[in-house]
Short mmCIF file of C-alpha atoms in Angstrom, two decimals:
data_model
loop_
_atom_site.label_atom_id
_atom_site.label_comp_id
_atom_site.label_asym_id
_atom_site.label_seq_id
_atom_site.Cartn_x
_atom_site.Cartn_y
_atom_site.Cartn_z
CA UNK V 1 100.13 148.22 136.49
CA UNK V 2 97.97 149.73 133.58
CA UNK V 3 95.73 147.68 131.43
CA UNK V 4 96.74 148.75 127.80
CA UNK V 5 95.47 146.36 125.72
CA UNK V 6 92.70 142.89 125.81
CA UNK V 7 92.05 140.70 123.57
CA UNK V 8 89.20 138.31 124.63
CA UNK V 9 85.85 136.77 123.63
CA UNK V 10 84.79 137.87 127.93
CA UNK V 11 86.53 140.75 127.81
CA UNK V 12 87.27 144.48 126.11
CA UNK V 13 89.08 147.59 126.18
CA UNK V 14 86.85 150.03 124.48
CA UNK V 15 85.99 153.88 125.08
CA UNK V 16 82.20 153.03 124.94
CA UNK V 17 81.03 156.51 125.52
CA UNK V 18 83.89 158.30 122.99
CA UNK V 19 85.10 160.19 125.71
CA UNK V 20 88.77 159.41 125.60
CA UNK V 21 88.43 157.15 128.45
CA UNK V 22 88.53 153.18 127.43
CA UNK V 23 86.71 151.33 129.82
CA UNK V 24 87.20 147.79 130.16
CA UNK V 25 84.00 145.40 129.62
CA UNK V 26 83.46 142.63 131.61
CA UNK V 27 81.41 139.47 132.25
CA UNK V 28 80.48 137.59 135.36
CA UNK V 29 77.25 135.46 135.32
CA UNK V 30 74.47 137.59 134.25
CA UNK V 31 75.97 140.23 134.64
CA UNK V 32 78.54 143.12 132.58
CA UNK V 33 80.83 145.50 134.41
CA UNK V 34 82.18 148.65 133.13
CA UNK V 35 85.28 149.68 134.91
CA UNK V 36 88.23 151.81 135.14
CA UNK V 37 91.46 150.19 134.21
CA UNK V 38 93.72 152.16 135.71
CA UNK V 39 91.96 152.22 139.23
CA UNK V 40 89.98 148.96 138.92
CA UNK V 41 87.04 150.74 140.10
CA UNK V 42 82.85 149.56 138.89
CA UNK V 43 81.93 153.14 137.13
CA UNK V 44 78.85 151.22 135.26
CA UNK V 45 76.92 147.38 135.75
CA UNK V 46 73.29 145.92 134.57
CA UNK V 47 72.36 142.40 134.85
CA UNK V 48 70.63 140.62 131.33
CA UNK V 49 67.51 139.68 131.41
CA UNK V 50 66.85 139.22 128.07
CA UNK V 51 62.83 138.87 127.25
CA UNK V 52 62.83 135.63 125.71
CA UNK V 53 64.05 133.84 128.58
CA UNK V 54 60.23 132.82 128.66
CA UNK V 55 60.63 130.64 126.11
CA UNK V 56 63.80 128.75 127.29
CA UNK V 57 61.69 127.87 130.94
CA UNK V 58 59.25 126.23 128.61
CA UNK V 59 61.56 124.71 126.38
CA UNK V 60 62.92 123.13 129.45
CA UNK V 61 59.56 122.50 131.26
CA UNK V 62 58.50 120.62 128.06
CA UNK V 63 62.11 118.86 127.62
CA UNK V 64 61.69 117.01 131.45
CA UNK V 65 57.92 116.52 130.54
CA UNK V 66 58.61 114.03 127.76
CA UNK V 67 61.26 112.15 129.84
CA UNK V 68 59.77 111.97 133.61
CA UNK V 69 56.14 112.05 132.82
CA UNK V 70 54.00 112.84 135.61
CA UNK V 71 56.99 112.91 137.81
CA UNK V 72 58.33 115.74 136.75
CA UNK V 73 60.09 117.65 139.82
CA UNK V 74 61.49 121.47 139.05
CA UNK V 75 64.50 123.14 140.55
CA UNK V 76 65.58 126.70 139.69
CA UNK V 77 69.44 126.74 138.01
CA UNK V 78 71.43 129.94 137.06
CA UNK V 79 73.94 127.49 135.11
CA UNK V 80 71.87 128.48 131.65
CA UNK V 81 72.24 132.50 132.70
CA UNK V 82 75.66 132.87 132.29
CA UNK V 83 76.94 134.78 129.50
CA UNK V 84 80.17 133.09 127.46
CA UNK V 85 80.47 135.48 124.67
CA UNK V 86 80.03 138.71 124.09
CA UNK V 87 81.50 141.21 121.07
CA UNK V 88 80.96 144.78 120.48
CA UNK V 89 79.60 146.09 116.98
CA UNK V 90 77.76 148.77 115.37
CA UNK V 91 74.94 146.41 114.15
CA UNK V 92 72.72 149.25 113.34
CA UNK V 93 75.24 151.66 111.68
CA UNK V 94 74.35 154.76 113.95
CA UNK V 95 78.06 154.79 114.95
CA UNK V 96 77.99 153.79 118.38
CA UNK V 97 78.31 149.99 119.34
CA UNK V 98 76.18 147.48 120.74
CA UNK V 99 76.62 144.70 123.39
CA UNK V 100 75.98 141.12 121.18
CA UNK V 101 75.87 138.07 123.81
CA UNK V 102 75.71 134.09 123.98
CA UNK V 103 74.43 132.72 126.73
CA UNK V 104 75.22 129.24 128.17
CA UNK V 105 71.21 128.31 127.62
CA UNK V 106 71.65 129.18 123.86
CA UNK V 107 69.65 133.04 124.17
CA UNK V 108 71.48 135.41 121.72
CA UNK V 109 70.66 138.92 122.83
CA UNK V 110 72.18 142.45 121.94
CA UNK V 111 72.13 145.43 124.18
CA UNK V 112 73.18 149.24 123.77
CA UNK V 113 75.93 150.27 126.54
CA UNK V 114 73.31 151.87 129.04
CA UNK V 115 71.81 148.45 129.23
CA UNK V 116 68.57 148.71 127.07
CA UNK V 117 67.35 145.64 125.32
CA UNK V 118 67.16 145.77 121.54
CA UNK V 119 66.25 142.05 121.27
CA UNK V 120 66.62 138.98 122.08
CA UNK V 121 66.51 135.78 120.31
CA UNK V 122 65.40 132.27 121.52
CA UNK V 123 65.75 129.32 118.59
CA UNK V 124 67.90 126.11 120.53
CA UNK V 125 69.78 125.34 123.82
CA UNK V 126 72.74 124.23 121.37
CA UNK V 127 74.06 127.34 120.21
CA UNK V 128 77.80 127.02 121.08
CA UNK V 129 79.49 130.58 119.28
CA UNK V 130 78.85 133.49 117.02
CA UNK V 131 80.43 136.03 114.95
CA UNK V 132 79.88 139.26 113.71
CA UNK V 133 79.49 140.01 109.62
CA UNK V 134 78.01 141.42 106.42
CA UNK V 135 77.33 137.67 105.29
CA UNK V 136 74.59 139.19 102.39
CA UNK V 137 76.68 142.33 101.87
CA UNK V 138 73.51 144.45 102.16
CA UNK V 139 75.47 147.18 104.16
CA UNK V 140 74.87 146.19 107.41
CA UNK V 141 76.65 143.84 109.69
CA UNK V 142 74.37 140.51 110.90
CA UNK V 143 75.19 138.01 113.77
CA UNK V 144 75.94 134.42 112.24
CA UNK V 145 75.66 131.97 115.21
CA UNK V 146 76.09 128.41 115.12
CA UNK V 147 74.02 125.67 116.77
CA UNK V 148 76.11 121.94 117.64
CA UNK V 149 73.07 120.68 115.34
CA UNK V 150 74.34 122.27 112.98
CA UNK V 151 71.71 125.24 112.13
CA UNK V 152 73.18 128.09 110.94
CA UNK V 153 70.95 131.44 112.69
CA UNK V 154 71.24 134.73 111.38
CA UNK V 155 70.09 137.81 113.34
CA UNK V 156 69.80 140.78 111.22
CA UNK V 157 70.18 144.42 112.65
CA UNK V 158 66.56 144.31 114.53
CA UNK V 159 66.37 141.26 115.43
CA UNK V 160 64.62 139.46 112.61
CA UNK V 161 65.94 135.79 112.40
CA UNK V 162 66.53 133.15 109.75
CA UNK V 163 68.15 129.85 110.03
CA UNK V 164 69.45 127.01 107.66
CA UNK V 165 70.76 123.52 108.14
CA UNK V 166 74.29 122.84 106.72
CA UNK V 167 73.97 119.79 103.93
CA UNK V 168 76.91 117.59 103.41
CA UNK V 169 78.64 118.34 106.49
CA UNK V 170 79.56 115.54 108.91
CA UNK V 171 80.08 116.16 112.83
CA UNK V 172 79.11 118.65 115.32
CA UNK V 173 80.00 122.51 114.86
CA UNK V 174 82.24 123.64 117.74
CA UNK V 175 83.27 127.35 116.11
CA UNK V 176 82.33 129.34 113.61
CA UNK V 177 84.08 132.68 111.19
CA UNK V 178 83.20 134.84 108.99
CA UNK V 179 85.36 136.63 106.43
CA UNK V 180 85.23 138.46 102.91
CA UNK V 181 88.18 137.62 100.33
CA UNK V 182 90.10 140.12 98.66
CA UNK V 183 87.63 140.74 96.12
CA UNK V 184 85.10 141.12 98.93
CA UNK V 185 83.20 138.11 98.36
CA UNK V 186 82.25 136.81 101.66
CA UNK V 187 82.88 133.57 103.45
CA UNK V 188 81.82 130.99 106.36
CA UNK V 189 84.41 129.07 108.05
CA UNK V 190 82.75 125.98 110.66
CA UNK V 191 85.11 124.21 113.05
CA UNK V 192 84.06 120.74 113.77
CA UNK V 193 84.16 118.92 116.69
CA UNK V 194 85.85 115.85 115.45
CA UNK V 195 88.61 118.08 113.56
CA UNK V 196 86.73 118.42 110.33
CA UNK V 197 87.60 122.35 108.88
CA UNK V 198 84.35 123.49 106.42
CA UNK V 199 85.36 126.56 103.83
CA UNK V 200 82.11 128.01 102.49
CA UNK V 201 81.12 130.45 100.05
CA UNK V 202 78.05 132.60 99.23
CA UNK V 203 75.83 132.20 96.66
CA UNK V 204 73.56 134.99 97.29
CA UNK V 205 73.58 138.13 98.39
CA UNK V 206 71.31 140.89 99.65
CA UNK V 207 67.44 139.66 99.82
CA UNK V 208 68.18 136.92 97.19
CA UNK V 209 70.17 135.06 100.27
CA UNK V 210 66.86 134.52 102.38
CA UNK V 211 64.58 133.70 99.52
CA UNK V 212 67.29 130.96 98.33
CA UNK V 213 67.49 127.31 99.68
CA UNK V 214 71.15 126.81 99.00
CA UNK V 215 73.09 129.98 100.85
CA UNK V 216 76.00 128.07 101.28
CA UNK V 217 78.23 126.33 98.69
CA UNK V 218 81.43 124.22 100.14
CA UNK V 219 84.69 125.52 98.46
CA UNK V 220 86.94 123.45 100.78
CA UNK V 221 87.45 120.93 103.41
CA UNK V 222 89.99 120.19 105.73
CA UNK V 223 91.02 116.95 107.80
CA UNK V 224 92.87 118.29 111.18
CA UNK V 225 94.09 116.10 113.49
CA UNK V 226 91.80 114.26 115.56
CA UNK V 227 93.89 113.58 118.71
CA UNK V 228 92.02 116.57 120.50
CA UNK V 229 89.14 118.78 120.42
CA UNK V 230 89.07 122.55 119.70
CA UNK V 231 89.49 125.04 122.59
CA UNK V 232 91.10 127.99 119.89
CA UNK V 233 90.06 129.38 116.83
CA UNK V 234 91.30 132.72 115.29
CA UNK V 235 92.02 134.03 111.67
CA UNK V 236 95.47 135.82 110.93
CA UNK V 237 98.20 136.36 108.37
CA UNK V 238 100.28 134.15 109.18
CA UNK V 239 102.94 134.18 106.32
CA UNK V 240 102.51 137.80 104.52
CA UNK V 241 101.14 136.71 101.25
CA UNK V 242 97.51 138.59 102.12
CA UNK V 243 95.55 135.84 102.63
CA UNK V 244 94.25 135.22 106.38
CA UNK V 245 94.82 131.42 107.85
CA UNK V 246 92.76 129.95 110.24
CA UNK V 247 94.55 129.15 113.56
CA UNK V 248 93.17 126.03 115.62
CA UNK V 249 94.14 125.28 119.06
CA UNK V 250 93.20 121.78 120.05
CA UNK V 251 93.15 120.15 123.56
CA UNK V 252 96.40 118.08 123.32
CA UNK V 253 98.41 120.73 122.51
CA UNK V 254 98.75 120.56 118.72
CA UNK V 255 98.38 123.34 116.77
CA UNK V 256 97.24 124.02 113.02
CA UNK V 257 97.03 126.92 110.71
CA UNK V 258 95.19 125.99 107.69
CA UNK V 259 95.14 127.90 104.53
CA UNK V 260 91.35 128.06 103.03
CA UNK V 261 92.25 127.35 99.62
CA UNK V 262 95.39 124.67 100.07
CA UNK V 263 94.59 123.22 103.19
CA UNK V 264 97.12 122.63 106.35
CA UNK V 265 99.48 125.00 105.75
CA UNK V 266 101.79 124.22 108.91
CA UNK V 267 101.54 122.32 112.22
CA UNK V 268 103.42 122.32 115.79
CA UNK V 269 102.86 121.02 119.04
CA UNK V 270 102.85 122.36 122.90
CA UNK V 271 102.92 120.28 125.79
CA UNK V 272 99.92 121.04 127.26
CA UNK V 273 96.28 122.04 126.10
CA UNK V 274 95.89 125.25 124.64
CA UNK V 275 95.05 128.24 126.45
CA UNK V 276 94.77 130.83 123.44
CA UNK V 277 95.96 132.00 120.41
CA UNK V 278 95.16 135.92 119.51
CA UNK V 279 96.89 137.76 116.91
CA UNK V 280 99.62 140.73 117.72
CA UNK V 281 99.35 143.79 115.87
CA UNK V 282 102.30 145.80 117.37
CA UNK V 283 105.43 147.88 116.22
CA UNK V 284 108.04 144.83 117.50
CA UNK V 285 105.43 142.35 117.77
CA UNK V 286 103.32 140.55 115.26
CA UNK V 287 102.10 137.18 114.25
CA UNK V 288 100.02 134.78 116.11
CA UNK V 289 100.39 134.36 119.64
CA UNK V 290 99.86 130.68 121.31
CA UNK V 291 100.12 129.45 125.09
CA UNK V 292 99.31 126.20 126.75
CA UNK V 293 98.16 125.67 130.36
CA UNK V 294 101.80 125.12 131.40
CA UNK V 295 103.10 128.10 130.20
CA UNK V 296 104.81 127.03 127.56
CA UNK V 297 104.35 129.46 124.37
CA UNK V 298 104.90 130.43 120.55
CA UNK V 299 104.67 133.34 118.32
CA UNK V 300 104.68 132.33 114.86
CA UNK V 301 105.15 135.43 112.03
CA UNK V 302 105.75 134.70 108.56
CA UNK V 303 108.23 132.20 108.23
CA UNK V 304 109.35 132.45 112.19
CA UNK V 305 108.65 130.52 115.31
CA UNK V 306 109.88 132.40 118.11
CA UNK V 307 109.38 129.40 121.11
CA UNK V 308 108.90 130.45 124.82
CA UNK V 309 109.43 127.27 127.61
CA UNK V 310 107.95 127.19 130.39
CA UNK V 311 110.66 128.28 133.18
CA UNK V 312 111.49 125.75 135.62
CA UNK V 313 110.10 125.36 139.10
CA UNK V 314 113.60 125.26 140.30
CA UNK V 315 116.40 127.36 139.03
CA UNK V 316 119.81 129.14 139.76
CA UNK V 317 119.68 132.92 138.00
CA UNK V 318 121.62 135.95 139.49
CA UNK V 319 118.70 137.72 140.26
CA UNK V 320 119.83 140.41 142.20
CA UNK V 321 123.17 141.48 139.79
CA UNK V 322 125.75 140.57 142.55
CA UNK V 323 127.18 138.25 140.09
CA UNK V 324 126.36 135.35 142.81
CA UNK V 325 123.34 132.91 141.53
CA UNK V 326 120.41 132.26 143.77
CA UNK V 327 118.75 128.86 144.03
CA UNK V 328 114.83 129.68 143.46
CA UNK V 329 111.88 127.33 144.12
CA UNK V 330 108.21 127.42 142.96
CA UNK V 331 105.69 125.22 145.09
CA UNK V 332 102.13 125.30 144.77
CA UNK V 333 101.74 128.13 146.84
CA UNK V 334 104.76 129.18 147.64
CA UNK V 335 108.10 130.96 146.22
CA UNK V 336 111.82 130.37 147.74
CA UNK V 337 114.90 132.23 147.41
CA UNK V 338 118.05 130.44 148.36
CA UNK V 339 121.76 131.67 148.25
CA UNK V 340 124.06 128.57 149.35
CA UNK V 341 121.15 126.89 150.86
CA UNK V 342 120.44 129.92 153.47
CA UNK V 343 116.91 131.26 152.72
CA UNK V 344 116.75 134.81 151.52
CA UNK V 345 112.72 135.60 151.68
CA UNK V 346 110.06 133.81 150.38
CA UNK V 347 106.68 134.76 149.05
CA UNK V 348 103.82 132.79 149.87
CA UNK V 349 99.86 133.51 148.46
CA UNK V 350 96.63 131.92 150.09
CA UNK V 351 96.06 131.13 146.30
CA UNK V 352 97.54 128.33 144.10
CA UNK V 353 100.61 130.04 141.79
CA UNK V 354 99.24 129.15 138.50
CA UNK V 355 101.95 131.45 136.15
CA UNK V 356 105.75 132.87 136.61
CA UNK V 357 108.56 134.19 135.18
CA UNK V 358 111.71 136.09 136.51
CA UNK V 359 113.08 138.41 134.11
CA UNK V 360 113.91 142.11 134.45
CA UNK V 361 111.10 143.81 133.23
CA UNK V 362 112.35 148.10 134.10
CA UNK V 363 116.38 147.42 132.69
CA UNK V 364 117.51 148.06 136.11
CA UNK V 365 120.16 144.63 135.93
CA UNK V 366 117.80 143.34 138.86
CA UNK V 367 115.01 140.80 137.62
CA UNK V 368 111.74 141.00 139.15
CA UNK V 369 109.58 137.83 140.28
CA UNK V 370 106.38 137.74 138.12
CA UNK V 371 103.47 136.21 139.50
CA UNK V 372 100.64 134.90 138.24
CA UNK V 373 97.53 133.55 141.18
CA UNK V 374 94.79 131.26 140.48
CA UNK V 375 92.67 133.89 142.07
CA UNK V 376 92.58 135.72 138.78
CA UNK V 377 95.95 138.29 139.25
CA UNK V 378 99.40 138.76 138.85
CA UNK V 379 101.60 140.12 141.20
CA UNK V 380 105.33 141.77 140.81
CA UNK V 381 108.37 141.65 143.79
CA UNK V 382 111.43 142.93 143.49
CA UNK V 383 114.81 141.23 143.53
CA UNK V 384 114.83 141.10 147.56
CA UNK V 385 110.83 140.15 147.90
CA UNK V 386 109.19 143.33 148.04
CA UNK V 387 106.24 143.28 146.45
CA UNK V 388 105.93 145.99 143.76
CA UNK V 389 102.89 145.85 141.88
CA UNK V 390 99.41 143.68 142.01
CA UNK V 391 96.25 143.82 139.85
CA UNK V 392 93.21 141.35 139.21
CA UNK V 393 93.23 139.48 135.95
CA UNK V 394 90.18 139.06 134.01
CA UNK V 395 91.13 135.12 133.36
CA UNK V 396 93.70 132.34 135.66
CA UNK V 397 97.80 133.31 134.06
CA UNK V 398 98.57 130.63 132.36
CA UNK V 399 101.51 132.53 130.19
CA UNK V 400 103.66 135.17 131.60
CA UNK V 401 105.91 137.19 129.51
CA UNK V 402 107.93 140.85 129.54
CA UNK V 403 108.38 141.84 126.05
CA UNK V 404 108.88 145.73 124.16
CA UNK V 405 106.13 145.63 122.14
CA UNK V 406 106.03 148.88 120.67
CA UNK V 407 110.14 149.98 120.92
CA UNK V 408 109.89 152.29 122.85
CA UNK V 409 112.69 149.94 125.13
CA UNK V 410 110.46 149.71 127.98
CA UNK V 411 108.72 146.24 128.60
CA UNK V 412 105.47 145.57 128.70
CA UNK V 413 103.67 142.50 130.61
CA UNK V 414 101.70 139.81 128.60
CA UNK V 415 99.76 137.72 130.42
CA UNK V 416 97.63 135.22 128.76
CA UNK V 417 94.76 133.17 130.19
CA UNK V 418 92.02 130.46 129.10
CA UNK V 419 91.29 132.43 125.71
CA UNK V 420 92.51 135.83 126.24
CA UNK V 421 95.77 138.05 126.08
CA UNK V 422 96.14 140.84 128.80
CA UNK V 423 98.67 143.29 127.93
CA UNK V 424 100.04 145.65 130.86
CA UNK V 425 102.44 148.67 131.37
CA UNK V 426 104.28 147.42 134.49
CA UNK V 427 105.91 150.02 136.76
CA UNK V 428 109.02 151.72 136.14
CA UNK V 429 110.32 150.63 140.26
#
């Protein structure tokens, strides 16, 4: 199978050296891989070590000081190391992108692609997510990060950083977006914790927006529902009429996509927590696309919700095109094909099966058994258990589907994890 598309906050599909070869970008730990995706193989990695990282040993040193005193007892940890974000972006506007990171210790830290530091930032262990835009429409892009104290840091293009406390806010800031309207005015969206949806607007711009003490004014506020917590958060089109909604994913399984001017705009519910929502962009294939942890999933495009179940763990589907049903079982580790209660073959994985489907995905009248491991992969067998295809996922399947997304009437694979979509070519046998 051949990676054709990611969409991710740990992940991307990018020719980073404009050679007509995308690599895809990776995180684990410390650490970003640059690999092929058609062979799977490391061509590129550096580990961050971001300069400031000074600071956040003190911060912490000082932190256990004023609880345990004279007892104080140190251990090394790697759990604050661990990059959960990262984006690409011309920052500079010398037309080639940088590497902009979070890290789980709160350092914010941007990187060209050979690994060279350009700087690093240091301000509080609370800074929970980031995004990328011309906030003071000077030209150049900034980093807007949010802190759960709600402190508002902006990184401009070398580093220089200036911060602001939201007033009049309640709760603790979870996500954050930034957008421009139609007449390019630009605009700060802040997810709360507790549900609570904040609509901002600008009041300065260019140097006028440093020097100011009010940056922010609030246009808008929105009540969500307060049965879960956010795990989504994405901007999209939802219903044609050129104004992006915001899309919230919550940990029950509800779903809202909220207008910025008139508020909740339209609601639904999944059956499990969210795994992500990403927007589609294709030929046959746009709107907003939502999964839970069950599998269950949605794509919602103007005015149509196009509703995906979960397939049950125990079926009968003519899988073979004899025109005689099978009897198929999914176990935790474990796939059975039956035909009147004689086993056929079975597939079995050291790992736990964490995604399926059985569909045909090459229009041969056969379906193919789809496969999704909690080892991070996804593996295709053929109608009589051969295995066909394999490859390692950069997140757990949650959601596995086999849909044309560009009509050219071949099927590609969408597999989608905790917060990203994978989108793969699958082989033609």
């Amino acid at each position: 199978m051949e990676l054709i598309d990611i969409i991710s906050d740990r992940a991307k599909l990018y020719d980073i050296y404009g050679d007509g070869s995308p690599k895809l970008i990776t995180i684990k730990l410390s650490n970003i891989f640059f690999s092929d995706p058609k062979t799977g193989k490391v061509v590129k990695k550096f580990t961050i070590k971001p300069k400031v990282e000074k600071h956040v040993v003190e911060y912490e040193r000082n932190l256990l000081r004023s609880i345990s005193g004279d007892s104080l007892i140190e251990r090394t940890s790697v759990s604050g190391e661990i990059i959960i974000k990262f984006d690409l972006a011309d920052i500079n506007n010398d037309g080639i992108v940088e590497i902009v990171l979070l890290r789980a210790d709160g350092i914010m830290a941007c990187y060209d692609t050979y690994g060279k530091e350009l700087w690093s930032v240091y301000k509080d262990r609370y800074v929970v997510d980031f995004c990328i835009s011309d906030i003071d429409s000077d030209g150049y892009p900034e980093v807007v990060a949010i802190s759960r104290m709600g402190i508002i840091y902006i990184i401009n293009r070398k580093g220089k950083v200036f911060s602001f406390t939201l007033k009049n806010t309640y709760g603790s800031p979870s996500h954050i977006c930034c957008y421009h309207e139609q007449d390019g005015s630009p605009r700060v969206a802040v997810l709360m914790r507790d549900g609570l949806l904040y609509f901002f607007g600008v009041t300065h711009k260019g140097k006028e927006f440093y020097k100011k003490e009010e940056k922010l004014e609030i246009l808008n506020t929105v009540n969500l529902p307060k049965t879960g917590e956010p795990v989504a958060f994405c901007r999209y089109d939802v219903d044609g009429d050129g104004v992006q909604e915001l899309i919230v994913g919550l940990s029950d399984g509800a779903v809202a996509i909220v207008n910025p001017s008139s508020g909740l705009l339209k609601s639904l519910r999944l059956e499990d927590k969210i795994a992500f929502a990403v927007p589609l962009k294709y030929l046959n294939l746009t709107g907003i696309f939502i999964g839970d942890w069950l599998g269950n999933a949605v794509i919602i495009s103007k005015s149509t919700i196009t509703r995906f179940d979960a397939p049950s763990k125990r079926s009968r589907l003519d899988i073979d095109g004899d025109g005689t049903r099978e009897d198929i079982s999914v176990m935790a580790k474990r796939i059975v094909v039956r035909r009147e209660r004689q086993e056929l073959f079975s597939i079995e994985g050291r790992n736990y099966i964490s995604a399926f489907n059985i569909c045909d995905i090459n229009n041969d009248d056969c379906m193919e058994i789809l496969l999704g491991w909690n080892s991070r992969s996804i593996s295709i067998y053929s109608c009589d258990g051969r295995r066909i295809s394999a490859i390692s996922t950069t997140t757990v399947p949650r959601v596995i589907l086999a849909i044309d997304i560009d009509g050219d009437q071949k099927k590609e694979l969408l597999c989608g994890g905790d917060g990203a979509l994978e989108i793969y070519r699958p082989p033609i046998s």
